[in-house]
CSV table of C-alpha atoms in Angstrom, one decimal:
chain,number,residue,atom,x,y,z
A,1088,MET,CA,0.0,0.0,0.0
A,1089,SER,CA,1.3,3.5,-0.9
A,1090,ASN,CA,-0.4,6.6,0.4
A,1091,ALA,CA,0.6,10.3,0.4
A,1092,CYS,CA,0.5,12.0,3.9
A,1093,ARG,CA,0.0,15.6,4.6
A,1094,SER,CA,1.5,15.3,8.1
A,1095,SER,CA,4.8,13.5,8.6
A,1096,TYR,CA,4.5,14.2,12.4
A,1097,GLY,CA,1.1,12.5,12.6
A,1098,ARG,CA,2.4,9.4,10.7
A,1099,LEU,CA,5.7,9.1,12.7
A,1100,THR,CA,3.9,9.4,16.1
A,1101,TYR,CA,1.3,6.9,14.9
A,1102,VAL,CA,3.8,4.2,14.2
A,1103,PHE,CA,6.2,4.9,17.2
A,1104,ASN,CA,4.2,6.5,20.0
A,1105,GLN,CA,1.1,4.4,20.3
A,1106,SER,CA,0.3,1.2,22.3
A,1107,ALA,CA,-0.1,-2.1,20.4
A,1108,HIS,CA,-3.4,-2.3,18.7
A,1109,ASN,CA,-3.6,-6.1,19.0
A,1110,THR,CA,-1.7,-8.0,21.7
A,1111,THR,CA,-2.4,-11.5,20.5
A,1112,LYS,CA,1.1,-11.9,19.1
A,1113,THR,CA,3.0,-9.3,21.1
A,1114,SER,CA,2.4,-6.4,23.5
A,1115,HIS,CA,5.0,-4.3,21.7
A,1116,ARG,CA,4.0,-1.7,19.2
A,1117,VAL,CA,7.5,-1.8,17.5
A,1118,LEU,CA,9.5,-5.0,17.0
A,1119,ALA,CA,12.4,-3.4,15.0
A,1120,SER,CA,13.2,-0.1,13.3
A,1121,SER,CA,15.9,1.5,11.3
A,1122,GLY,CA,16.4,4.5,9.0
A,1123,ILE,CA,18.3,5.9,6.0
A,1124,ASN,CA,19.8,9.5,6.0
A,1125,ILE,CA,18.4,10.2,9.4
A,1126,LYS,CA,19.5,10.1,13.1
A,1127,MET,CA,17.7,7.8,15.5
A,1128,LEU,CA,17.9,7.1,19.2
A,1129,HIS,CA,20.2,4.4,20.4
A,1130,ASN,CA,20.5,2.2,23.5
A,1131,PRO,CA,23.5,2.5,25.8
A,1132,ASP,CA,25.0,-0.6,24.1
A,1133,GLY,CA,24.9,1.1,20.7
A,1134,THR,CA,21.9,-0.7,19.3
A,1135,LEU,CA,18.9,1.1,17.9
A,1136,SER,CA,16.2,1.7,20.5
A,1137,LEU,CA,12.7,0.3,19.9
A,1138,VAL,CA,11.4,3.5,21.5
A,1139,GLN,CA,11.8,6.4,19.2
A,1140,SER,CA,10.5,10.0,19.3
A,1141,GLY,CA,8.1,10.9,16.5
A,1142,ALA,CA,8.7,14.6,17.1
A,1143,TYR,CA,12.5,14.2,16.9
A,1144,LEU,CA,12.3,12.3,13.6
A,1145,GLU,CA,9.7,14.8,12.2
A,1146,LYS,CA,12.0,17.7,13.0
A,1147,GLN,CA,14.7,16.2,10.7
A,1148,PHE,CA,12.0,15.6,8.0
A,1149,HIS,CA,10.9,19.2,8.4
A,1150,ASN,CA,14.5,20.5,8.0
A,1151,SER,CA,14.6,18.9,4.5
A,1152,LEU,CA,11.2,20.2,3.7
A,1153,LYS,CA,12.3,23.8,4.5
A,1154,ARG,CA,15.2,23.5,1.9
A,1155,ALA,CA,12.5,23.2,-0.8
A,1156,PHE,CA,10.1,25.6,0.9
A,1157,ASN,CA,6.8,25.8,-0.9
A,1158,PRO,CA,3.8,27.4,0.9
A,1159,LYS,CA,1.4,25.5,-1.3
A,1160,ARG,CA,3.0,22.1,-0.5
A,1161,LYS,CA,0.4,19.6,0.9
A,1162,ILE,CA,2.4,16.3,0.8
A,1163,GLN,CA,5.1,15.9,3.4
A,1164,CYS,CA,5.9,12.2,3.2
A,1165,GLN,CA,4.9,8.9,1.6
A,1166,SER,CA,3.6,6.1,3.8
A,1167,ILE,CA,4.3,2.6,2.3
A,1168,ILE,CA,3.1,-0.6,4.1
A,1169,ILE,CA,4.7,-3.9,3.1
A,1170,SER,CA,2.8,-6.8,4.5
A,1171,PHE,CA,4.2,-10.3,4.5
A,1172,SER,CA,2.0,-13.4,4.2
A,1173,ASN,CA,2.0,-16.3,6.7
A,1174,ASN,CA,3.9,-18.4,4.2
A,1175,GLU,CA,6.7,-15.8,4.1
A,1176,PHE,CA,6.8,-15.2,7.9
A,1177,ASP,CA,4.7,-17.4,10.2
A,1178,THR,CA,5.5,-15.2,13.3
A,1179,THR,CA,6.6,-18.3,15.3
A,1180,ASN,CA,9.8,-16.4,16.2
A,1181,LEU,CA,8.9,-12.8,16.2
A,1182,SER,CA,12.3,-11.4,17.2
A,1183,GLU,CA,14.3,-13.2,14.5
A,1184,GLN,CA,11.7,-12.8,11.8
A,1185,ALA,CA,11.2,-9.1,12.6
A,1186,SER,CA,15.0,-8.6,12.1
A,1187,GLN,CA,14.9,-10.5,8.8
A,1188,ALA,CA,11.9,-8.5,7.5
A,1189,LEU,CA,13.6,-5.2,8.5
A,1190,GLN,CA,16.8,-6.3,6.7
A,1191,LEU,CA,14.8,-7.0,3.5
A,1192,VAL,CA,12.9,-3.8,3.5
A,1193,GLN,CA,16.0,-1.7,4.3
A,1194,GLY,CA,17.8,-3.4,1.5
A,1195,TYR,CA,15.0,-2.6,-0.9
A,1196,ALA,CA,14.9,1.0,0.3
A,1197,ASN,CA,18.7,1.3,0.0
A,1198,GLU,CA,18.5,0.1,-3.6
A,1199,PHE,CA,15.5,2.2,-4.8
A,1200,PHE,CA,15.3,5.2,-2.4
A,1201,ASP,CA,18.8,5.7,-1.2
A,1202,ASP,CA,18.7,9.5,-2.0
A,1203,ALA,CA,15.8,10.1,0.4
A,1204,GLN,CA,15.2,10.2,4.2
A,1205,SER,CA,13.3,7.1,5.3
A,1206,VAL,CA,12.3,5.2,8.4
A,1207,SER,CA,11.4,1.5,8.6
A,1208,VAL,CA,9.2,0.1,11.4
A,1209,VAL,CA,8.4,-3.6,11.8
A,1210,GLN,CA,5.1,-4.4,13.6
A,1211,ALA,CA,2.8,-7.4,14.1
A,1212,ASP,CA,-0.2,-5.8,16.0
A,1213,GLY,CA,-2.7,-5.7,13.2
A,1214,ASN,CA,-6.0,-7.5,13.2
A,1215,GLY,CA,-4.6,-10.4,11.2
A,1216,GLY,CA,-1.4,-10.6,13.3
A,1217,ARG,CA,0.8,-10.6,10.1
A,1218,LEU,CA,4.3,-9.2,10.1
A,1219,HIS,CA,4.3,-5.9,8.3
A,1220,VAL,CA,6.7,-3.0,7.8
A,1221,HIS,CA,5.8,0.7,7.7
A,1222,LEU,CA,8.3,2.5,5.4
A,1223,LEU,CA,8.0,6.3,5.7
A,1224,ILE,CA,9.8,8.3,3.0
A,1225,ASN,CA,10.3,12.1,3.1
A,1226,ALA,CA,8.8,13.9,0.1
A,1227,VAL,CA,12.0,16.0,-0.1
A,1228,ASN,CA,15.5,14.6,0.0
A,1229,PRO,CA,18.2,16.1,2.2
A,1230,SER,CA,19.5,18.2,-0.8
A,1231,GLY,CA,16.1,20.0,-1.0
A,1232,ARG,CA,14.9,18.2,-4.2
A,1233,THR,CA,11.5,16.8,-4.4
A,1234,ILE,CA,11.1,13.0,-4.8
A,1235,ALA,CA,9.2,12.3,-8.0
A,1236,THR,CA,5.7,10.9,-7.2
A,1237,ASN,CA,5.8,8.3,-10.0
A,1238,ARG,CA,8.5,6.5,-7.9
A,1239,PHE,CA,5.8,5.7,-5.4
A,1240,SER,CA,3.4,3.9,-7.8
A,1241,VAL,CA,2.2,0.8,-6.1
A,1242,TYR,CA,2.6,-1.3,-9.2
A,1243,LYS,CA,6.1,-0.2,-9.8
A,1244,MET,CA,7.2,-0.6,-6.2
A,1245,ARG,CA,5.5,-4.1,-6.0
A,1246,ARG,CA,7.4,-5.2,-9.1
A,1247,ASN,CA,10.7,-3.9,-7.8
A,1248,LEU,CA,10.1,-5.4,-4.4
A,1249,ASN,CA,9.2,-8.8,-5.9
A,1250,ASP,CA,12.4,-8.7,-7.9
A,1251,TYR,CA,14.4,-7.8,-4.8
A,1252,LEU,CA,12.9,-10.6,-2.8
A,1253,ASN,CA,13.4,-13.1,-5.6
A,1254,HIS,CA,17.2,-12.4,-5.3
A,1255,ASN,CA,17.6,-11.8,-1.6
A,1256,PHE,CA,14.8,-13.5,0.4
A,1257,GLU,CA,16.6,-16.9,0.5
A,1258,ARG,CA,19.9,-15.3,1.4
A,1259,VAL,CA,18.4,-13.5,4.4
A,1260,THR,CA,16.0,-16.1,5.7
A,1261,GLY,CA,17.5,-19.4,4.4
A,1262,ARG,CA,14.1,-20.3,2.9
A,1263,LYS,CA,13.0,-20.2,-0.8
A,1264,TRP,CA,10.7,-17.5,-1.8
A,1265,GLU,CA,7.8,-17.9,-4.2
A,1266,ASN,CA,6.2,-14.9,-6.0
A,1267,PRO,CA,2.5,-15.0,-5.1
A,1268,PHE,CA,1.6,-12.9,-8.1
A,1269,GLU,CA,2.9,-15.5,-10.5
A,1270,LYS,CA,0.1,-17.9,-9.4
A,1271,THR,CA,-2.6,-15.4,-10.0
A,1272,GLU,CA,-5.1,-16.8,-12.5
A,1273,ASN,CA,-7.4,-14.8,-14.9
A,1274,ARG,CA,-10.8,-14.1,-13.6
A,1275,LYS,CA,-13.4,-16.6,-14.6
A,1276,ASP,CA,-16.4,-14.2,-14.6
A,1277,LEU,CA,-15.3,-12.1,-17.5
A,1278,ASP,CA,-18.7,-12.0,-19.1
A,1279,ASN,CA,-20.3,-10.6,-16.0
A,1280,LEU,CA,-17.9,-9.0,-13.5
A,1281,SER,CA,-19.0,-8.2,-10.0
A,1282,SER,CA,-20.5,-4.7,-9.8
A,1283,ARG,CA,-19.3,-2.0,-7.4
A,1284,SER,CA,-22.6,-0.2,-7.1
A,1285,ILE,CA,-26.4,-0.7,-7.3
A,1286,TRP,CA,-26.5,1.5,-10.4
A,1287,GLN,CA,-24.2,-0.8,-12.3
A,1288,GLU,CA,-26.4,-3.8,-11.4
A,1289,GLN,CA,-29.4,-1.8,-12.7
A,1290,LEU,CA,-27.4,-0.8,-15.8
A,1291,LYS,CA,-26.7,-4.5,-16.6
A,1292,LYS,CA,-30.4,-5.4,-16.3
A,1293,THR,CA,-31.4,-2.5,-18.6
A,1294,ILE,CA,-28.8,-3.5,-21.2
A,1295,ALA,CA,-29.9,-7.1,-21.1
A,1296,LEU,CA,-33.6,-6.0,-21.7
A,1297,VAL,CA,-32.9,-3.4,-24.4
A,1298,LYS,CA,-30.6,-5.6,-26.6
A,1299,THR,CA,-33.5,-8.0,-27.1
A,1300,GLU,CA,-35.9,-5.2,-28.1
A,1301,VAL,CA,-33.9,-4.1,-31.1
A,1302,ASP,CA,-32.2,-5.7,-34.1
A,1303,ASN,CA,-28.9,-3.8,-34.4
A,1304,VAL,CA,-26.3,-1.8,-32.5
A,1305,LYS,CA,-27.6,1.6,-33.8
A,1306,ASP,CA,-31.1,1.0,-32.5
A,1307,PHE,CA,-29.6,-0.4,-29.2
A,1308,LEU,CA,-27.8,2.9,-28.6
A,1309,ASN,CA,-30.9,5.0,-29.5
A,1310,LYS,CA,-33.0,2.9,-27.1
A,1311,LEU,CA,-30.5,3.4,-24.3
A,1312,SER,CA,-30.4,7.2,-25.0
A,1313,GLN,CA,-34.2,7.3,-24.5
A,1314,LEU,CA,-33.8,5.7,-21.1
A,1315,GLY,CA,-31.2,8.3,-20.1
A,1316,ILE,CA,-28.1,6.2,-20.7
A,1317,THR,CA,-25.5,7.6,-23.2
A,1318,VAL,CA,-22.5,5.7,-24.6
A,1319,THR,CA,-19.1,7.2,-25.6
A,1320,GLU,CA,-16.3,5.5,-27.5
A,1321,ARG,CA,-12.8,4.9,-26.3
A,1322,GLN,CA,-9.6,3.6,-28.0
A,1323,GLN,CA,-10.7,4.7,-31.4
A,1324,GLY,CA,-14.1,3.1,-31.2
A,1325,LYS,CA,-13.0,-0.3,-29.9
A,1326,SER,CA,-14.5,0.1,-26.4
A,1327,TRP,CA,-17.4,1.8,-24.8
A,1328,THR,CA,-18.2,3.8,-21.6
A,1329,TYR,CA,-21.7,4.0,-20.3
A,1330,HIS,CA,-22.9,7.3,-18.7
A,1331,SER,CA,-26.0,8.2,-16.7
A,1332,THR,CA,-27.3,10.5,-14.0
A,1333,ILE,CA,-28.6,9.3,-10.6
A,1334,LYS,CA,-30.3,11.1,-7.8
A,1335,THR,CA,-28.6,11.2,-4.4
A,1336,ALA,CA,-29.3,12.9,-1.0
A,1337,LYS,CA,-27.1,15.7,-2.1
A,1338,GLY,CA,-28.7,16.1,-5.6
A,1339,THR,CA,-28.0,14.7,-9.0
A,1340,LYS,CA,-24.7,12.9,-9.7
A,1341,LYS,CA,-23.1,11.8,-13.0
A,1342,VAL,CA,-21.9,8.2,-13.0
A,1343,SER,CA,-20.1,6.1,-15.6
A,1344,ALA,CA,-18.9,2.6,-16.1
A,1345,ARG,CA,-16.6,1.1,-18.7
A,1346,ASP,CA,-17.6,-2.0,-20.6
A,1347,PHE,CA,-14.6,-4.2,-20.0
A,1348,TYR,CA,-10.8,-3.8,-19.8
A,1349,GLN,CA,-7.7,-5.5,-18.5
A,1350,ARG,CA,-4.5,-4.0,-17.4
A,1351,ILE,CA,-1.6,-6.2,-18.6
A,1352,ASP,CA,2.1,-6.1,-17.7
A,1353,LYS,CA,4.0,-5.2,-20.8
A,1354,ASN,CA,7.0,-7.3,-19.8
A,1355,THR,CA,5.4,-10.6,-18.6
A,1356,GLY,CA,2.0,-10.3,-20.4
A,1357,GLN,CA,0.4,-11.1,-17.0
A,1358,VAL,CA,-3.1,-9.8,-16.4
A,1359,LEU,CA,-2.8,-7.4,-13.4
A,1360,THR,CA,-6.4,-6.1,-13.1
A,1361,THR,CA,-9.8,-6.9,-14.7
A,1362,ARG,CA,-12.6,-4.3,-14.4
A,1363,GLY,CA,-15.7,-3.1,-16.0
A,1364,LEU,CA,-19.2,-4.6,-16.6
A,1365,GLY,CA,-18.0,-7.6,-18.5
A,1366,GLN,CA,-17.2,-8.9,-21.9
A,1367,ALA,CA,-21.0,-9.3,-22.7
A,1368,TYR,CA,-21.4,-5.5,-22.6
A,1369,THR,CA,-18.7,-4.6,-25.2
A,1370,LYS,CA,-19.3,-3.3,-28.7
A,1371,GLN,CA,-17.8,-6.4,-30.2
A,1372,SER,CA,-20.0,-8.7,-28.1
A,1373,LEU,CA,-23.2,-6.9,-29.0
A,1374,GLU,CA,-22.3,-6.9,-32.7
A,1375,ALA,CA,-21.7,-10.6,-32.6
A,1376,TYR,CA,-25.0,-11.1,-30.8
A,1377,TYR,CA,-27.0,-9.3,-33.5
A,1378,GLN,CA,-25.1,-11.2,-36.2
A,1379,ARG,CA,-26.1,-14.5,-34.6
A,1380,MET,CA,-29.8,-13.3,-34.4
A,1381,LEU,CA,-29.7,-12.3,-38.0
A,1382,SER,CA,-28.3,-15.7,-39.0
A,1383,LYS,CA,-31.1,-17.5,-37.0
A,1384,GLN,CA,-33.8,-15.4,-38.7
A,1385,LYS,CA,-32.4,-16.4,-42.2
A,1386,GLU,CA,-32.5,-20.0,-41.2
A,1387,ILE,CA,-36.2,-20.0,-40.4
A,1388,LEU,CA,-37.4,-17.8,-43.3
A,1389,PRO,CA,-39.5,-19.6,-45.9
A,1390,LEU,CA,-37.7,-20.7,-49.0
A,1391,GLU,CA,-38.3,-18.4,-52.0
A,1392,THR,CA,-38.3,-21.3,-54.5
A,1393,PRO,CA,-39.5,-24.8,-53.6
A,1394,PRO,CA,-37.0,-27.6,-54.1
A,1395,HIS,CA,-37.0,-29.0,-57.7
A,1396,HIS,CA,-37.9,-32.6,-58.3
A,1397,THR,CA,-37.7,-34.2,-61.7
A,1398,ARG,CA,-40.4,-36.4,-63.2
A,1399,LYS,CA,-38.0,-39.3,-63.1
A,1400,GLU,CA,-37.9,-39.2,-59.3
A,1401,VAL,CA,-41.6,-38.9,-58.6
A,1402,ASP,CA,-44.8,-38.1,-60.4
A,1403,ASN,CA,-46.4,-34.6,-60.3
A,1404,ASN,CA,-48.9,-35.5,-57.6
A,1405,VAL,CA,-46.4,-36.8,-55.1
A,1406,ARG,CA,-44.0,-34.0,-55.8
A,1407,ASN,CA,-46.7,-31.3,-55.2
A,1408,LYS,CA,-47.8,-33.0,-52.0
A,1409,GLU,CA,-44.3,-33.1,-50.6
A,1410,GLU,CA,-43.7,-29.5,-51.6
A,1411,ARG,CA,-47.0,-28.4,-49.8
A,1412,GLU,CA,-46.1,-30.3,-46.7
A,1413,GLN,CA,-42.6,-28.9,-46.6
A,1414,LEU,CA,-43.9,-25.4,-47.1
A,1415,ALA,CA,-46.5,-25.9,-44.4
A,1416,LYS,CA,-43.7,-27.0,-42.0
A,1417,ILE,CA,-41.6,-23.9,-42.8
A,1418,LYS,CA,-44.5,-21.6,-42.3
A,1419,THR,CA,-45.3,-23.2,-39.0
A,1420,ARG,CA,-41.7,-22.9,-37.8
A,1421,ALA,CA,-41.6,-19.2,-38.9
A,1422,ALA,CA,-44.9,-18.5,-37.1
A,1423,GLU,CA,-43.7,-20.1,-34.0
A,1424,ALA,CA,-40.5,-18.1,-34.1
A,1425,ARG,CA,-42.4,-14.9,-34.7
A,1426,ALA,CA,-44.7,-15.7,-31.8
A,1427,GLN,CA,-41.7,-16.5,-29.5
A,1428,ILE,CA,-40.0,-13.2,-30.5
A,1429,THR,CA,-43.3,-11.3,-29.8
A,1430,ARG,CA,-43.7,-13.0,-26.4
A,1431,GLN,CA,-40.2,-12.2,-25.5
A,1432,ARG,CA,-40.6,-8.5,-26.5
A,1433,GLU,CA,-43.8,-8.3,-24.5
A,1434,ILE,CA,-42.0,-9.7,-21.5
A,1435,ASN,CA,-39.2,-7.3,-22.0
A,1436,GLN,CA,-41.6,-4.3,-22.3
A,1437,LEU,CA,-43.3,-5.5,-19.1
A,1438,ASN,CA,-40.0,-5.6,-17.3
A,1439,LEU,CA,-39.1,-2.1,-18.6
A,1440,ARG,CA,-42.4,-0.8,-17.3
A,1441,GLN,CA,-41.9,-2.5,-14.0
A,1442,LEU,CA,-38.4,-1.0,-13.8
A,1443,ALA,CA,-39.7,2.5,-14.7
A,1444,ALA,CA,-42.5,2.0,-12.1
A,1445,ALA,CA,-40.0,1.0,-9.4
A,1446,LYS,CA,-37.9,4.1,-10.3
A,1447,ALA,CA,-41.0,6.3,-10.1
A,1448,GLU,CA,-41.9,4.8,-6.7
A,1449,GLU,CA,-38.4,5.4,-5.5
A,1450,GLN,CA,-38.6,9.1,-6.6
A,1451,ARG,CA,-42.1,9.4,-5.0
A,1452,GLN,CA,-40.8,8.0,-1.7
A,1453,GLN,CA,-37.8,10.3,-1.8
A,1454,GLN,CA,-40.1,13.3,-2.5
A,1455,GLN,CA,-42.4,12.2,0.4
A,1456,ALA,CA,-39.5,12.0,2.7
A,1457,GLU,CA,-38.4,15.5,1.7
A,1458,ARG,CA,-41.9,16.8,2.3
A,1459,LYS,CA,-42.0,15.2,5.7
A,1460,ALA,CA,-38.7,16.7,6.6
A,1461,GLY,CA,-40.0,20.1,5.5
A,1462,GLN,CA,-43.1,19.7,7.5
A,1463,ALA,CA,-41.1,18.7,10.6
A,1464,HIS,CA,-38.9,21.8,10.1
A,1465,ARG,CA,-41.9,24.1,9.7
A,1466,GLN,CA,-43.6,22.6,12.8
A,1467,GLN,CA,-40.4,23.1,14.8
A,1468,SER,CA,-40.2,26.7,13.6
A,1469,HIS,CA,-43.9,27.3,14.5
A,1470,GLY,CA,-43.2,25.7,17.9
A,1471,LYS,CA,-40.3,28.0,18.5
A,1472,HIS,CA,-42.4,31.1,17.4
A,1473,ALA,CA,-45.3,30.1,19.7
A,1474,GLN,CA,-42.9,29.6,22.6
A,1475,SER,CA,-41.4,33.0,22.0
A,1476,ILE,CA,-44.9,34.6,22.1
A,1477,ILE,CA,-45.7,32.8,25.4
A,1478,ASP,CA,-42.4,34.0,26.9
A,1479,GLN,CA,-43.1,37.6,25.9
A,1480,GLU,CA,-46.6,37.4,27.4
A,1481,ARG,CA,-45.2,36.0,30.6
A,1482,LEU,CA,-42.7,38.8,30.8
A,1483,ARG,CA,-45.4,41.5,30.2
A,1484,LYS,CA,-47.5,40.1,33.0
A,1485,ARG,CA,-44.6,40.0,35.4
A,1486,ALA,CA,-43.8,43.7,34.6
A,1487,GLU,CA,-47.4,44.7,35.2
A,1488,GLN,CA,-47.4,42.8,38.6
A,1489,ARG,CA,-44.2,44.6,39.6
A,1490,LEU,CA,-45.7,48.0,38.6
A,1491,ARG,CA,-48.9,47.3,40.7
A,1492,ALA,CA,-46.8,46.2,43.6
A,1493,LYS,CA,-44.8,49.4,43.5
A,1494,GLN,CA,-47.9,51.6,43.3
A,1495,GLN,CA,-49.5,49.8,46.3
A,1496,ASN,CA,-46.3,50.2,48.3
A,1497,ALA,CA,-46.2,53.9,47.5
A,1498,LYS,CA,-49.9,54.4,48.6
A,1499,SER,CA,-49.4,52.6,51.9
A,1500,SER,CA,-46.3,54.6,52.8
A,1501,ARG,CA,-47.8,58.1,51.9
A,1502,SER,CA,-48.8,60.3,54.9
A,1503,LYS,CA,-52.2,62.0,55.3
A,1504,ASP,CA,-50.9,65.4,54.3
A,1505,ALA,CA,-48.9,64.2,51.4
A,1506,GLY,CA,-51.4,65.4,48.9
A,1507,PRO,CA,-52.8,63.6,45.9
A,1508,ASP,CA,-50.9,61.0,43.9
A,1509,LEU,CA,-50.1,62.9,40.7
């Protein structure tokens, strides 16, 4: 994992100055640590201390950042997490394996990031209890030059780390290392990949219904456009991207989904990622689908000219009878095919109407919820206004009572010769 961090102080204090998150394997937050181009705290015997100060390390990071001072800089360091599987380190001997993991990561950092300030921290307090290493790299090297962000690409770093482990894992651990990515098989659900949102599932259903309603790709795109779904071409017309607009709590939102694509390693030819809706939703797949439908329709169409029979084979009566029977069979098959297509289109239209009704019901419920929220807000406002009037009336009555009390006190304390109360 590779993430850009806006606060090197926050990340350094997180990995060093917190208690262990999971004490199943160990109660220590840090099992081993080291650094490149940076000063770290040592024990009296000269070994690196497991207890480091995040503030002390961040100050050294900040000194490099000041050499390339940029008031608009947002990224201060890169946080890289290298997690080892149980086959690589089974954590039966944490002390020894933590030292080996640190040696491997430090060797990798020395080979590919030797010009930068970096800190490596070995831990095993995650939820899964696996041995993992936090590699924190300063965004600016000690000379004041910024580290290129493309060097932190997760695919590039993974490939370089796998190459490094392939040559050095057995030397450090004494055990043979197997690259887990070489065993990765291609996905078997290429025709219908798992969707990442409810909208994509709905899009797949809509496409499946619409493609049976029309006879060619052009009408297919027009029908989708009527339903609020547009299609744009990519890669010079070889692939498609579907676009639509959905309603959310914050308003309308534009969404899009590609038909199907795979990211392939140029060196090995290995498939790295497979995404999109699936191969069944590509332009090529739909064109092949309509071509197959056209071929089936040609097969069931009645023959324009009946088969020719000579007089030597059969007489005229037998020949005419066979031709009539064959023509009747062809007509029957064509009628059945037309009826089946009609029934399928009726079913698809019903499904589209149900889909539209469900969408309308969803919009109605949303509008109803918005109206209820507005009514609640108005009632709350009216309640506050009524309470304000009651409070004002109470204050007015209290003022009148105090005035009457003052007048009574004045009357009772006035002497007989005081004269009238003016």
